[in-house]
Amino acid sequence: MSLTTKLGDDFLCIPKLDAAGTNWVVYCDHFLLSIDARGLREHLDGTGEAPINPHPVPLDGSPQTLTAEQKVAVAEYVKANKVWKQEEAVIRQQLASTIPDTLFLKTRLLPTVEAMWNALEDNFQVKSCMVSVDLRRRLQEERCAEKGDMQAHFSKLRLMQEELSSMGHPVDNAEFVRNRQ
């Protein structure tokens, strides 16, 4: 799929990443699906590389005479490099519009979107685990007050269960019921 193919905004809708990272797993999945839909995954996973100029300008500033074949190779490099930079910009913009501003300011000067993505993963994989451990503990400790509203209590428990699932740490129904006894 080329970048000129227009995909609807709804099709590529990505939730905004919560600053606390509580929706990291869902955000990550949506973001990667969006990037895959554009055919740009190699920018994030390190399997793609920016084109390399086959005949760079000499560092000493001396004049360089290129053959016709070398000129064609340089022209192809210029085209490929333009596409690469445009693809990087698309992903960078997608990240910038879906992460908190404070995080964007920390990552915006990284040289590639792969470096930006790795910084996000490093930050939120750990946060996601810590938040989910705390949420699982609170779920296990949650009890309905004597003569409390059971419907509200179970709604709260179900919400906690869904939050854990969205963080990539689902609580199956058997464990959920076991914790209620």
GROMACS .gro file of N, CA and C in nm:
model
  543
    1MET      N    1   0.084  -0.117   0.000
    1MET     CA    2   0.000   0.000   0.000
    1MET      C    3   0.088   0.123   0.000
    2SER      N    4   0.060   0.214  -0.087
    2SER     CA    5   0.141   0.336  -0.092
    2SER      C    6   0.084   0.441   0.002
    3LEU      N    7   0.166   0.540   0.029
    3LEU     CA    8   0.121   0.648   0.116
    3LEU      C    9   0.015   0.733   0.050
    4THR      N   10   0.003   0.724  -0.081
    4THR     CA   11  -0.097   0.804  -0.150
    4THR      C   12  -0.236   0.745  -0.134
    5THR      N   13  -0.245   0.620  -0.092
    5THR     CA   14  -0.375   0.559  -0.068
    5THR      C   15  -0.436   0.624   0.055
    6LYS      N   16  -0.556   0.674   0.041
    6LYS     CA   17  -0.622   0.741   0.153
    6LYS      C   18  -0.699   0.638   0.234
    7LEU      N   19  -0.671   0.636   0.363
    7LEU     CA   20  -0.745   0.550   0.454
    7LEU      C   21  -0.826   0.641   0.544
    8GLY      N   22  -0.952   0.605   0.568
    8GLY     CA   23  -1.038   0.690   0.650
    8GLY      C   24  -0.984   0.709   0.791
    9ASP      N   25  -1.013   0.826   0.847
    9ASP     CA   26  -0.968   0.855   0.983
    9ASP      C   27  -1.022   0.753   1.082
   10ASP      N   28  -1.147   0.710   1.064
   10ASP     CA   29  -1.205   0.612   1.156
   10ASP      C   30  -1.132   0.479   1.146
   11PHE      N   31  -1.089   0.445   1.026
   11PHE     CA   32  -1.021   0.317   1.005
   11PHE      C   33  -0.890   0.312   1.083
   12LEU      N   34  -0.821   0.424   1.091
   12LEU     CA   35  -0.691   0.428   1.157
   12LEU      C   36  -0.698   0.495   1.294
   13CYS      N   37  -0.815   0.497   1.354
   13CYS     CA   38  -0.835   0.563   1.482
   13CYS      C   39  -0.756   0.491   1.592
   14ILE      N   40  -0.676   0.568   1.663
   14ILE     CA   41  -0.593   0.514   1.771
   14ILE      C   42  -0.630   0.588   1.898
   15PRO      N   43  -0.654   0.516   2.007
   15PRO     CA   44  -0.686   0.586   2.131
   15PRO      C   45  -0.566   0.666   2.180
   16LYS      N   46  -0.591   0.774   2.249
   16LYS     CA   47  -0.484   0.855   2.308
   16LYS      C   48  -0.423   0.774   2.422
   17LEU      N   49  -0.291   0.771   2.428
   17LEU     CA   50  -0.222   0.699   2.535
   17LEU      C   51  -0.238   0.775   2.665
   18ASP      N   52  -0.286   0.706   2.767
   18ASP     CA   53  -0.302   0.764   2.899
   18ASP      C   54  -0.163   0.789   2.959
   19ALA      N   55  -0.146   0.903   3.024
   19ALA     CA   56  -0.015   0.939   3.080
   19ALA      C   57   0.033   0.837   3.182
   20ALA      N   58  -0.060   0.773   3.252
   20ALA     CA   59  -0.022   0.672   3.351
   20ALA      C   60   0.007   0.537   3.287
   21GLY      N   61  -0.028   0.522   3.161
   21GLY     CA   62   0.000   0.397   3.091
   21GLY      C   63  -0.102   0.288   3.116
   22THR      N   64  -0.217   0.324   3.172
   22THR     CA   65  -0.316   0.221   3.204
   22THR      C   66  -0.373   0.155   3.079
   23ASN      N   67  -0.368   0.224   2.965
   23ASN     CA   68  -0.420   0.165   2.841
   23ASN      C   69  -0.307   0.129   2.743
   24TRP      N   70  -0.187   0.107   2.794
   24TRP     CA   71  -0.071   0.082   2.709
   24TRP      C   72  -0.092  -0.036   2.614
   25VAL      N   73  -0.142  -0.147   2.663
   25VAL     CA   74  -0.156  -0.267   2.579
   25VAL      C   75  -0.253  -0.240   2.464
   26VAL      N   76  -0.367  -0.180   2.495
   26VAL     CA   77  -0.465  -0.149   2.391
   26VAL      C   78  -0.409  -0.046   2.294
   27TYR      N   79  -0.344   0.058   2.348
   27TYR     CA   80  -0.283   0.161   2.263
   27TYR      C   81  -0.180   0.097   2.169
   28CYS      N   82  -0.094   0.016   2.225
   28CYS     CA   83   0.013  -0.049   2.148
   28CYS      C   84  -0.047  -0.131   2.034
   29ASP      N   85  -0.147  -0.212   2.065
   29ASP     CA   86  -0.210  -0.295   1.962
   29ASP      C   87  -0.273  -0.209   1.852
   30HIS      N   88  -0.347  -0.105   1.891
   30HIS     CA   89  -0.410  -0.017   1.792
   30HIS      C   90  -0.304   0.054   1.707
   31PHE      N   91  -0.199   0.102   1.772
   31PHE     CA   92  -0.095   0.174   1.699
   31PHE      C   93  -0.027   0.083   1.597
   32LEU      N   94   0.009  -0.037   1.641
   32LEU     CA   95   0.077  -0.130   1.550
   32LEU      C   96  -0.014  -0.172   1.435
   33LEU      N   97  -0.143  -0.191   1.462
   33LEU     CA   98  -0.237  -0.224   1.354
   33LEU      C   99  -0.244  -0.109   1.252
   34SER      N  100  -0.245   0.013   1.301
   34SER     CA  101  -0.248   0.129   1.213
   34SER      C  102  -0.123   0.136   1.126
   35ILE      N  103  -0.008   0.113   1.187
   35ILE     CA  104   0.118   0.118   1.113
   35ILE      C  105   0.125   0.002   1.013
   36ASP      N  106   0.077  -0.115   1.053
   36ASP     CA  107   0.072  -0.229   0.961
   36ASP      C  108  -0.020  -0.198   0.842
   37ALA      N  109  -0.132  -0.131   0.868
   37ALA     CA  110  -0.226  -0.097   0.760
   37ALA      C  111  -0.161  -0.006   0.657
   38ARG      N  112  -0.064   0.070   0.699
   38ARG     CA  113   0.009   0.158   0.607
   38ARG      C  114   0.132   0.088   0.547
   39GLY      N  115   0.163  -0.032   0.595
   39GLY     CA  116   0.279  -0.105   0.543
   39GLY      C  117   0.412  -0.048   0.591
   40LEU      N  118   0.414   0.008   0.713
   40LEU     CA  119   0.533   0.077   0.761
   40LEU      C  120   0.596   0.013   0.884
   41ARG      N  121   0.563  -0.109   0.914
   41ARG     CA  122   0.610  -0.174   1.038
   41ARG      C  123   0.762  -0.179   1.048
   42GLU      N  124   0.831  -0.191   0.933
   42GLU     CA  125   0.977  -0.202   0.937
   42GLU      C  126   1.044  -0.079   0.998
   43HIS      N  127   0.974   0.033   1.001
   43HIS     CA  128   1.029   0.153   1.064
   43HIS      C  129   1.035   0.138   1.216
   44LEU      N  130   0.943   0.060   1.272
   44LEU     CA  131   0.936   0.045   1.417
   44LEU      C  132   1.017  -0.073   1.469
   45ASP      N  133   1.021  -0.181   1.393
   45ASP     CA  134   1.084  -0.303   1.445
   45ASP      C  135   1.230  -0.319   1.406
   46GLY      N  136   1.284  -0.222   1.334
   46GLY     CA  137   1.427  -0.226   1.301
   46GLY      C  138   1.462  -0.311   1.181
   47THR      N  139   1.362  -0.365   1.112
   47THR     CA  140   1.394  -0.449   0.995
   47THR      C  141   1.417  -0.365   0.870
   48GLY      N  142   1.374  -0.241   0.872
   48GLY     CA  143   1.397  -0.152   0.759
   48GLY      C  144   1.513  -0.059   0.789
   49GLU      N  145   1.578  -0.014   0.685
   49GLU     CA  146   1.690   0.079   0.702
   49GLU      C  147   1.674   0.195   0.606
   50ALA      N  148   1.717   0.310   0.650
   50ALA     CA  149   1.716   0.427   0.562
   50ALA      C  150   1.812   0.401   0.447
   51PRO      N  151   1.777   0.449   0.328
   51PRO     CA  152   1.867   0.433   0.214
   51PRO      C  153   2.002   0.499   0.240
   52ILE      N  154   2.104   0.444   0.180
   52ILE     CA  155   2.240   0.497   0.195
   52ILE      C  156   2.284   0.555   0.061
   53ASN      N  157   2.334   0.676   0.066
   53ASN     CA  158   2.381   0.743  -0.055
   53ASN      C  159   2.498   0.663  -0.114
   54PRO      N  160   2.484   0.615  -0.238
   54PRO     CA  161   2.591   0.534  -0.297
   54PRO      C  162   2.718   0.615  -0.327
   55HIS      N  163   2.703   0.746  -0.337
   55HIS     CA  164   2.818   0.831  -0.369
   55HIS      C  165   2.808   0.960  -0.288
   56PRO      N  166   2.839   0.953  -0.159
   56PRO     CA  167   2.827   1.074  -0.076
   56PRO      C  168   2.927   1.181  -0.118
   57VAL      N  169   2.893   1.303  -0.086
   57VAL     CA  170   2.982   1.416  -0.115
   57VAL      C  171   3.107   1.400  -0.029
   58PRO      N  172   3.226   1.416  -0.086
   58PRO     CA  173   3.349   1.402  -0.008
   58PRO      C  174   3.351   1.500   0.110
   59LEU      N  175   3.401   1.454   0.223
   59LEU     CA  176   3.406   1.536   0.343
   59LEU      C  177   3.500   1.655   0.330
   60ASP      N  178   3.603   1.639   0.249
   60ASP     CA  179   3.700   1.748   0.235
   60ASP      C  180   3.652   1.858   0.140
   61GLY      N  181   3.533   1.841   0.082
   61GLY     CA  182   3.478   1.943  -0.006
   61GLY      C  183   3.532   1.941  -0.147
   62SER      N  184   3.615   1.844  -0.178
   62SER     CA  185   3.671   1.837  -0.313
   62SER      C  186   3.560   1.804  -0.413
   63PRO      N  187   3.574   1.852  -0.536
   63PRO     CA  188   3.471   1.827  -0.637
   63PRO      C  189   3.462   1.678  -0.670
   64GLN      N  190   3.342   1.638  -0.705
   64GLN     CA  191   3.319   1.497  -0.735
   64GLN      C  192   3.255   1.487  -0.873
   65THR      N  193   3.316   1.409  -0.960
   65THR     CA  194   3.262   1.388  -1.093
   65THR      C  195   3.201   1.249  -1.096
   66LEU      N  196   3.074   1.244  -1.131
   66LEU     CA  197   3.004   1.116  -1.134
   66LEU      C  198   2.978   1.072  -1.277
   67THR      N  199   2.984   0.943  -1.298
   67THR     CA  200   2.949   0.886  -1.428
   67THR      C  201   2.797   0.891  -1.442
   68ALA      N  202   2.748   0.865  -1.561
   68ALA     CA  203   2.604   0.863  -1.585
   68ALA      C  204   2.537   0.757  -1.497
   69GLU      N  205   2.602   0.644  -1.484
   69GLU     CA  206   2.549   0.535  -1.401
   69GLU      C  207   2.542   0.577  -1.254
   70GLN      N  208   2.646   0.644  -1.208
   70GLN     CA  209   2.649   0.691  -1.070
   70GLN      C  210   2.542   0.798  -1.045
   71LYS      N  211   2.520   0.883  -1.145
   71LYS     CA  212   2.416   0.986  -1.132
   71LYS      C  213   2.278   0.922  -1.119
   72VAL      N  214   2.255   0.815  -1.195
   72VAL     CA  215   2.128   0.743  -1.186
   72VAL      C  216   2.112   0.682  -1.047
   73ALA      N  217   2.221   0.624  -0.995
   73ALA     CA  218   2.217   0.563  -0.862
   73ALA      C  219   2.188   0.669  -0.755
   74VAL      N  220   2.248   0.786  -0.768
   74VAL     CA  221   2.225   0.895  -0.672
   74VAL      C  222   2.080   0.943  -0.683
   75ALA      N  223   2.028   0.954  -0.805
   75ALA     CA  224   1.889   0.998  -0.824
   75ALA      C  225   1.792   0.898  -0.761
   76GLU      N  226   1.820   0.768  -0.776
   76GLU     CA  227   1.737   0.665  -0.714
   76GLU      C  228   1.744   0.674  -0.562
   77TYR      N  229   1.864   0.701  -0.512
   77TYR     CA  230   1.881   0.719  -0.367
   77TYR      C  231   1.798   0.837  -0.318
   78VAL      N  232   1.803   0.948  -0.389
   78VAL     CA  233   1.729   1.069  -0.349
   78VAL      C  234   1.579   1.038  -0.341
   79LYS      N  235   1.526   0.966  -0.440
   79LYS     CA  236   1.384   0.928  -0.439
   79LYS      C  237   1.353   0.837  -0.322
   80ALA      N  238   1.435   0.734  -0.303
   80ALA     CA  239   1.412   0.639  -0.194
   80ALA      C  240   1.424   0.707  -0.058
   81ASN      N  241   1.518   0.798  -0.045
   81ASN     CA  242   1.538   0.869   0.082
   81ASN      C  243   1.418   0.959   0.112
   82LYS      N  244   1.363   1.021   0.008
   82LYS     CA  245   1.246   1.106   0.025
   82LYS      C  246   1.128   1.023   0.076
   83VAL      N  247   1.106   0.906   0.017
   83VAL     CA  248   0.998   0.817   0.061
   83VAL      C  249   1.022   0.774   0.205
   84TRP      N  250   1.145   0.735   0.238
   84TRP     CA  251   1.178   0.690   0.374
   84TRP      C  252   1.147   0.800   0.476
   85LYS      N  253   1.191   0.922   0.444
   85LYS     CA  254   1.169   1.033   0.537
   85LYS      C  255   1.020   1.065   0.551
   86GLN      N  256   0.946   1.053   0.442
   86GLN     CA  257   0.802   1.078   0.447
   86GLN      C  258   0.734   0.972   0.534
   87GLU      N  259   0.774   0.847   0.519
   87GLU     CA  260   0.717   0.741   0.602
   87GLU      C  261   0.750   0.763   0.749
   88GLU      N  262   0.873   0.802   0.778
   88GLU     CA  263   0.913   0.833   0.916
   88GLU      C  264   0.826   0.947   0.971
   89ALA      N  265   0.802   1.048   0.888
   89ALA     CA  266   0.721   1.163   0.932
   89ALA      C  267   0.577   1.122   0.960
   90VAL      N  268   0.521   1.033   0.879
   90VAL     CA  269   0.384   0.985   0.902
   90VAL      C  270   0.375   0.916   1.038
   91ILE      N  271   0.470   0.829   1.068
   91ILE     CA  272   0.468   0.757   1.196
   91ILE      C  273   0.495   0.853   1.311
   92ARG      N  274   0.590   0.942   1.293
   92ARG     CA  275   0.622   1.041   1.398
   92ARG      C  276   0.498   1.125   1.431
   93GLN      N  277   0.425   1.166   1.327
   93GLN     CA  278   0.305   1.245   1.349
   93GLN      C  279   0.199   1.161   1.421
   94GLN      N  280   0.186   1.035   1.383
   94GLN     CA  281   0.089   0.946   1.447
   94GLN      C  282   0.122   0.931   1.596
   95LEU      N  283   0.250   0.915   1.626
   95LEU     CA  284   0.292   0.908   1.767
   95LEU      C  285   0.263   1.040   1.838
   96ALA      N  286   0.304   1.150   1.778
   96ALA     CA  287   0.289   1.281   1.842
   96ALA      C  288   0.144   1.312   1.874
   97SER      N  289   0.053   1.269   1.789
   97SER     CA  290  -0.088   1.302   1.810
   97SER      C  291  -0.158   1.208   1.907
   98THR      N  292  -0.091   1.101   1.949
   98THR     CA  293  -0.158   1.003   2.036
   98THR      C  294  -0.089   0.981   2.170
   99ILE      N  295   0.023   1.050   2.194
   99ILE     CA  296   0.089   1.036   2.324
   99ILE      C  297   0.077   1.168   2.400
  100PRO      N  298   0.088   1.163   2.533
  100PRO     CA  299   0.082   1.288   2.611
  100PRO      C  300   0.193   1.384   2.569
  101ASP      N  301   0.164   1.514   2.575
  101ASP     CA  302   0.262   1.615   2.533
  101ASP      C  303   0.393   1.604   2.609
  102THR      N  304   0.386   1.574   2.738
  102THR     CA  305   0.510   1.564   2.817
  102THR      C  306   0.599   1.453   2.763
  103LEU      N  307   0.538   1.344   2.722
  103LEU     CA  308   0.615   1.233   2.666
  103LEU      C  309   0.667   1.267   2.527
  104PHE      N  310   0.585   1.337   2.450
  104PHE     CA  311   0.631   1.380   2.318
  104PHE      C  312   0.754   1.468   2.329
  105LEU      N  313   0.752   1.560   2.424
  105LEU     CA  314   0.867   1.650   2.442
  105LEU      C  315   0.994   1.574   2.479
  106LYS      N  316   0.979   1.461   2.548
  106LYS     CA  317   1.095   1.379   2.585
  106LYS      C  318   1.149   1.298   2.468
  107THR      N  319   1.062   1.265   2.372
  107THR     CA  320   1.103   1.173   2.265
  107THR      C  321   1.117   1.239   2.128
  108ARG      N  322   1.073   1.361   2.113
  108ARG     CA  323   1.065   1.423   1.980
  108ARG      C  324   1.199   1.440   1.911
  109LEU      N  325   1.307   1.450   1.986
  109LEU     CA  326   1.438   1.472   1.924
  109LEU      C  327   1.514   1.343   1.896
  110LEU      N  328   1.454   1.230   1.929
  110LEU     CA  329   1.520   1.104   1.896
  110LEU      C  330   1.530   1.092   1.744
  111PRO      N  331   1.638   1.031   1.694
  111PRO     CA  332   1.666   1.036   1.550
  111PRO      C  333   1.570   0.958   1.461
  112THR      N  334   1.509   0.854   1.513
  112THR     CA  335   1.420   0.772   1.430
  112THR      C  336   1.293   0.739   1.507
  113VAL      N  337   1.190   0.697   1.433
  113VAL     CA  338   1.067   0.655   1.501
  113VAL      C  339   1.091   0.523   1.574
  114GLU      N  340   1.185   0.444   1.528
  114GLU     CA  341   1.218   0.321   1.601
  114GLU      C  342   1.269   0.357   1.741
  115ALA      N  343   1.355   0.457   1.751
  115ALA     CA  344   1.406   0.500   1.882
  115ALA      C  345   1.294   0.557   1.968
  116MET      N  346   1.202   0.633   1.907
  116MET     CA  347   1.087   0.686   1.982
  116MET      C  348   1.002   0.572   2.035
  117TRP      N  349   0.972   0.476   1.948
  117TRP     CA  350   0.887   0.364   1.986
  117TRP      C  351   0.953   0.281   2.097
  118ASN      N  352   1.083   0.257   2.085
  118ASN     CA  353   1.154   0.181   2.189
  118ASN      C  354   1.150   0.254   2.322
  119ALA      N  355   1.161   0.387   2.320
  119ALA     CA  356   1.154   0.465   2.445
  119ALA      C  357   1.015   0.452   2.507
  120LEU      N  358   0.912   0.455   2.425
  120LEU     CA  359   0.776   0.437   2.476
  120LEU      C  360   0.758   0.298   2.536
  121GLU      N  361   0.803   0.197   2.463
  121GLU     CA  362   0.791   0.060   2.513
  121GLU      C  363   0.864   0.043   2.646
  122ASP      N  364   0.987   0.092   2.653
  122ASP     CA  365   1.064   0.080   2.777
  122ASP      C  366   0.991   0.146   2.893
  123ASN      N  367   0.933   0.260   2.869
  123ASN     CA  368   0.863   0.334   2.974
  123ASN      C  369   0.734   0.265   3.017
  124PHE      N  370   0.652   0.224   2.921
  124PHE     CA  371   0.518   0.177   2.954
  124PHE      C  372   0.507   0.028   2.980
  125GLN      N  373   0.600  -0.054   2.933
  125GLN     CA  374   0.594  -0.196   2.967
  125GLN      C  375   0.607  -0.212   3.118
  126VAL      N  376   0.700  -0.139   3.177
  126VAL     CA  377   0.721  -0.146   3.322
  126VAL      C  378   0.602  -0.086   3.396
  127LYS      N  379   0.556   0.032   3.350
  127LYS     CA  380   0.442   0.096   3.415
  127LYS      C  381   0.318   0.008   3.409
  128SER      N  382   0.295  -0.053   3.294
  128SER     CA  383   0.178  -0.137   3.276
  128SER      C  384   0.180  -0.253   3.374
  129CYS      N  385   0.295  -0.313   3.392
  129CYS     CA  386   0.307  -0.425   3.488
  129CYS      C  387   0.279  -0.377   3.630
  130MET      N  388   0.336  -0.263   3.668
  130MET     CA  389   0.316  -0.213   3.804
  130MET      C  390   0.170  -0.178   3.829
  131VAL      N  391   0.106  -0.113   3.733
  131VAL     CA  392  -0.034  -0.075   3.748
  131VAL      C  393  -0.121  -0.200   3.755
  132SER      N  394  -0.093  -0.299   3.672
  132SER     CA  395  -0.175  -0.420   3.672
  132SER      C  396  -0.158  -0.501   3.800
  133VAL      N  397  -0.037  -0.504   3.856
  133VAL     CA  398  -0.016  -0.574   3.983
  133VAL      C  399  -0.098  -0.506   4.093
  134ASP      N  400  -0.094  -0.373   4.095
  134ASP     CA  401  -0.171  -0.299   4.196
  134ASP      C  402  -0.321  -0.320   4.176
  135LEU      N  403  -0.367  -0.317   4.053
  135LEU     CA  404  -0.509  -0.336   4.026
  135LEU      C  405  -0.554  -0.477   4.062
  136ARG      N  406  -0.471  -0.576   4.031
  136ARG     CA  407  -0.506  -0.714   4.067
  136ARG      C  408  -0.515  -0.728   4.219
  137ARG      N  409  -0.423  -0.665   4.292
  137ARG     CA  410  -0.426  -0.669   4.438
  137ARG      C  411  -0.555  -0.605   4.490
  138ARG      N  412  -0.592  -0.489   4.433
  138ARG     CA  413  -0.715  -0.422   4.477
  138ARG      C  414  -0.837  -0.506   4.444
  139LEU      N  415  -0.835  -0.574   4.329
  139LEU     CA  416  -0.947  -0.662   4.291
  139LEU      C  417  -0.962  -0.774   4.393
  140GLN      N  418  -0.850  -0.833   4.432
  140GLN     CA  419  -0.855  -0.944   4.528
  140GLN      C  420  -0.900  -0.899   4.666
  141GLU      N  421  -0.868  -0.776   4.702
  141GLU     CA  422  -0.903  -0.726   4.836
  141GLU      C  423  -1.043  -0.664   4.841
  142GLU      N  424  -1.103  -0.641   4.727
  142GLU     CA  425  -1.233  -0.574   4.721
  142GLU      C  426  -1.342  -0.663   4.782
  143ARG      N  427  -1.418  -0.607   4.873
  143ARG     CA  428  -1.529  -0.678   4.938
  143ARG      C  429  -1.650  -0.586   4.940
  144CYS      N  430  -1.767  -0.646   4.931
  144CYS     CA  431  -1.891  -0.569   4.939
  144CYS      C  432  -1.922  -0.544   5.086
  145ALA      N  433  -1.958  -0.422   5.115
  145ALA     CA  434  -1.992  -0.386   5.254
  145ALA      C  435  -2.117  -0.462   5.297
  146GLU      N  436  -2.125  -0.488   5.425
  146GLU     CA  437  -2.244  -0.553   5.482
  146GLU      C  438  -2.366  -0.471   5.441
  147LYS      N  439  -2.464  -0.535   5.383
  147LYS     CA  440  -2.586  -0.472   5.333
  147LYS      C  441  -2.556  -0.367   5.226
  148GLY      N  442  -2.443  -0.386   5.155
  148GLY     CA  443  -2.406  -0.294   5.048
  148GLY      C  444  -2.480  -0.327   4.919
  149ASP      N  445  -2.465  -0.244   4.821
  149ASP     CA  446  -2.529  -0.260   4.691
  149ASP      C  447  -2.448  -0.363   4.610
  150MET      N  448  -2.500  -0.484   4.601
  150MET     CA  449  -2.430  -0.593   4.532
  150MET      C  450  -2.413  -0.563   4.383
  151GLN      N  451  -2.513  -0.501   4.324
  151GLN     CA  452  -2.503  -0.471   4.181
  151GLN      C  453  -2.389  -0.373   4.155
  152ALA      N  454  -2.379  -0.270   4.236
  152ALA     CA  455  -2.271  -0.173   4.221
  152ALA      C  456  -2.136  -0.240   4.248
  153HIS      N  457  -2.132  -0.328   4.347
  153HIS     CA  458  -2.008  -0.399   4.381
  153HIS      C  459  -1.961  -0.485   4.263
  154PHE      N  460  -2.053  -0.562   4.205
  154PHE     CA  461  -2.014  -0.647   4.092
  154PHE      C  462  -1.980  -0.565   3.968
  155SER      N  463  -2.045  -0.452   3.951
  155SER     CA  464  -2.009  -0.363   3.840
  155SER      C  465  -1.866  -0.313   3.856
  156LYS      N  466  -1.830  -0.278   3.979
  156LYS     CA  467  -1.695  -0.231   4.007
  156LYS      C  468  -1.593  -0.342   3.982
  157LEU      N  469  -1.626  -0.464   4.025
  157LEU     CA  470  -1.535  -0.577   4.005
  157LEU      C  471  -1.518  -0.607   3.856
  158ARG      N  472  -1.628  -0.602   3.782
  158ARG     CA  473  -1.623  -0.629   3.639
  158ARG      C  474  -1.538  -0.522   3.568
  159LEU      N  475  -1.552  -0.398   3.611
  159LEU     CA  476  -1.471  -0.290   3.554
  159LEU      C  477  -1.323  -0.315   3.580
  160MET      N  478  -1.289  -0.357   3.701
  160MET     CA  479  -1.149  -0.387   3.734
  160MET      C  480  -1.099  -0.503   3.647
  161GLN      N  481  -1.184  -0.603   3.629
  161GLN     CA  482  -1.147  -0.718   3.546
  161GLN      C  483  -1.122  -0.673   3.401
  162GLU      N  484  -1.207  -0.586   3.350
  162GLU     CA  485  -1.190  -0.536   3.213
  162GLU      C  486  -1.064  -0.450   3.201
  163GLU      N  487  -1.035  -0.370   3.303
  163GLU     CA  488  -0.914  -0.288   3.300
  163GLU      C  489  -0.790  -0.377   3.296
  164LEU      N  490  -0.791  -0.483   3.376
  164LEU     CA  491  -0.677  -0.576   3.374
  164LEU      C  492  -0.662  -0.640   3.237
  165SER      N  493  -0.773  -0.678   3.178
  165SER     CA  494  -0.768  -0.738   3.044
  165SER      C  495  -0.711  -0.640   2.943
  166SER      N  496  -0.752  -0.514   2.952
  166SER     CA  497  -0.703  -0.415   2.856
  166SER      C  498  -0.554  -0.388   2.874
  167MET      N  499  -0.499  -0.422   2.991
  167MET     CA  500  -0.356  -0.405   3.016
  167MET      C  501  -0.278  -0.531   2.980
  168GLY      N  502  -0.348  -0.631   2.928
  168GLY     CA  503  -0.280  -0.753   2.888
  168GLY      C  504  -0.266  -0.855   2.999
  169HIS      N  505  -0.341  -0.837   3.107
  169HIS     CA  506  -0.336  -0.929   3.221
  169HIS      C  507  -0.478  -0.972   3.258
  170PRO      N  508  -0.539  -1.052   3.171
  170PRO     CA  509  -0.679  -1.089   3.196
  170PRO      C  510  -0.696  -1.177   3.319
  171VAL      N  511  -0.809  -1.159   3.384
  171VAL     CA  512  -0.848  -1.243   3.497
  171VAL      C  513  -0.960  -1.330   3.443
  172ASP      N  514  -0.936  -1.462   3.436
  172ASP     CA  515  -1.041  -1.547   3.382
  172ASP      C  516  -1.155  -1.558   3.483
  173ASN      N  517  -1.270  -1.602   3.434
  173ASN     CA  518  -1.389  -1.606   3.518
  173ASN      C  519  -1.373  -1.698   3.639
  174ALA      N  520  -1.300  -1.809   3.622
  174ALA     CA  521  -1.280  -1.901   3.736
  174ALA      C  522  -1.203  -1.831   3.847
  175GLU      N  523  -1.097  -1.760   3.812
  175GLU     CA  524  -1.020  -1.686   3.912
  175GLU      C  525  -1.103  -1.574   3.972
  176PHE      N  526  -1.182  -1.510   3.888
  176PHE     CA  527  -1.268  -1.401   3.933
  176PHE      C  528  -1.366  -1.451   4.038
  177VAL      N  529  -1.430  -1.566   4.012
  177VAL     CA  530  -1.527  -1.624   4.106
  177VAL      C  531  -1.456  -1.672   4.232
  178ARG      N  532  -1.338  -1.733   4.216
  178ARG     CA  533  -1.262  -1.783   4.331
  178ARG      C  534  -1.231  -1.670   4.429
  179ASN      N  535  -1.198  -1.554   4.376
  179ASN     CA  536  -1.165  -1.440   4.461
  179ASN      C  537  -1.287  -1.383   4.532
  180ARG      N  538  -1.405  -1.415   4.487
  180ARG     CA  539  -1.526  -1.361   4.547
  180ARG      C  540  -1.575  -1.448   4.662
  181GLN      N  541  -1.520  -1.568   4.677
  181GLN     CA  542  -1.569  -1.660   4.781
  181GLN      C  543  -1.493  -1.643   4.910
   0.00000   0.00000   0.00000
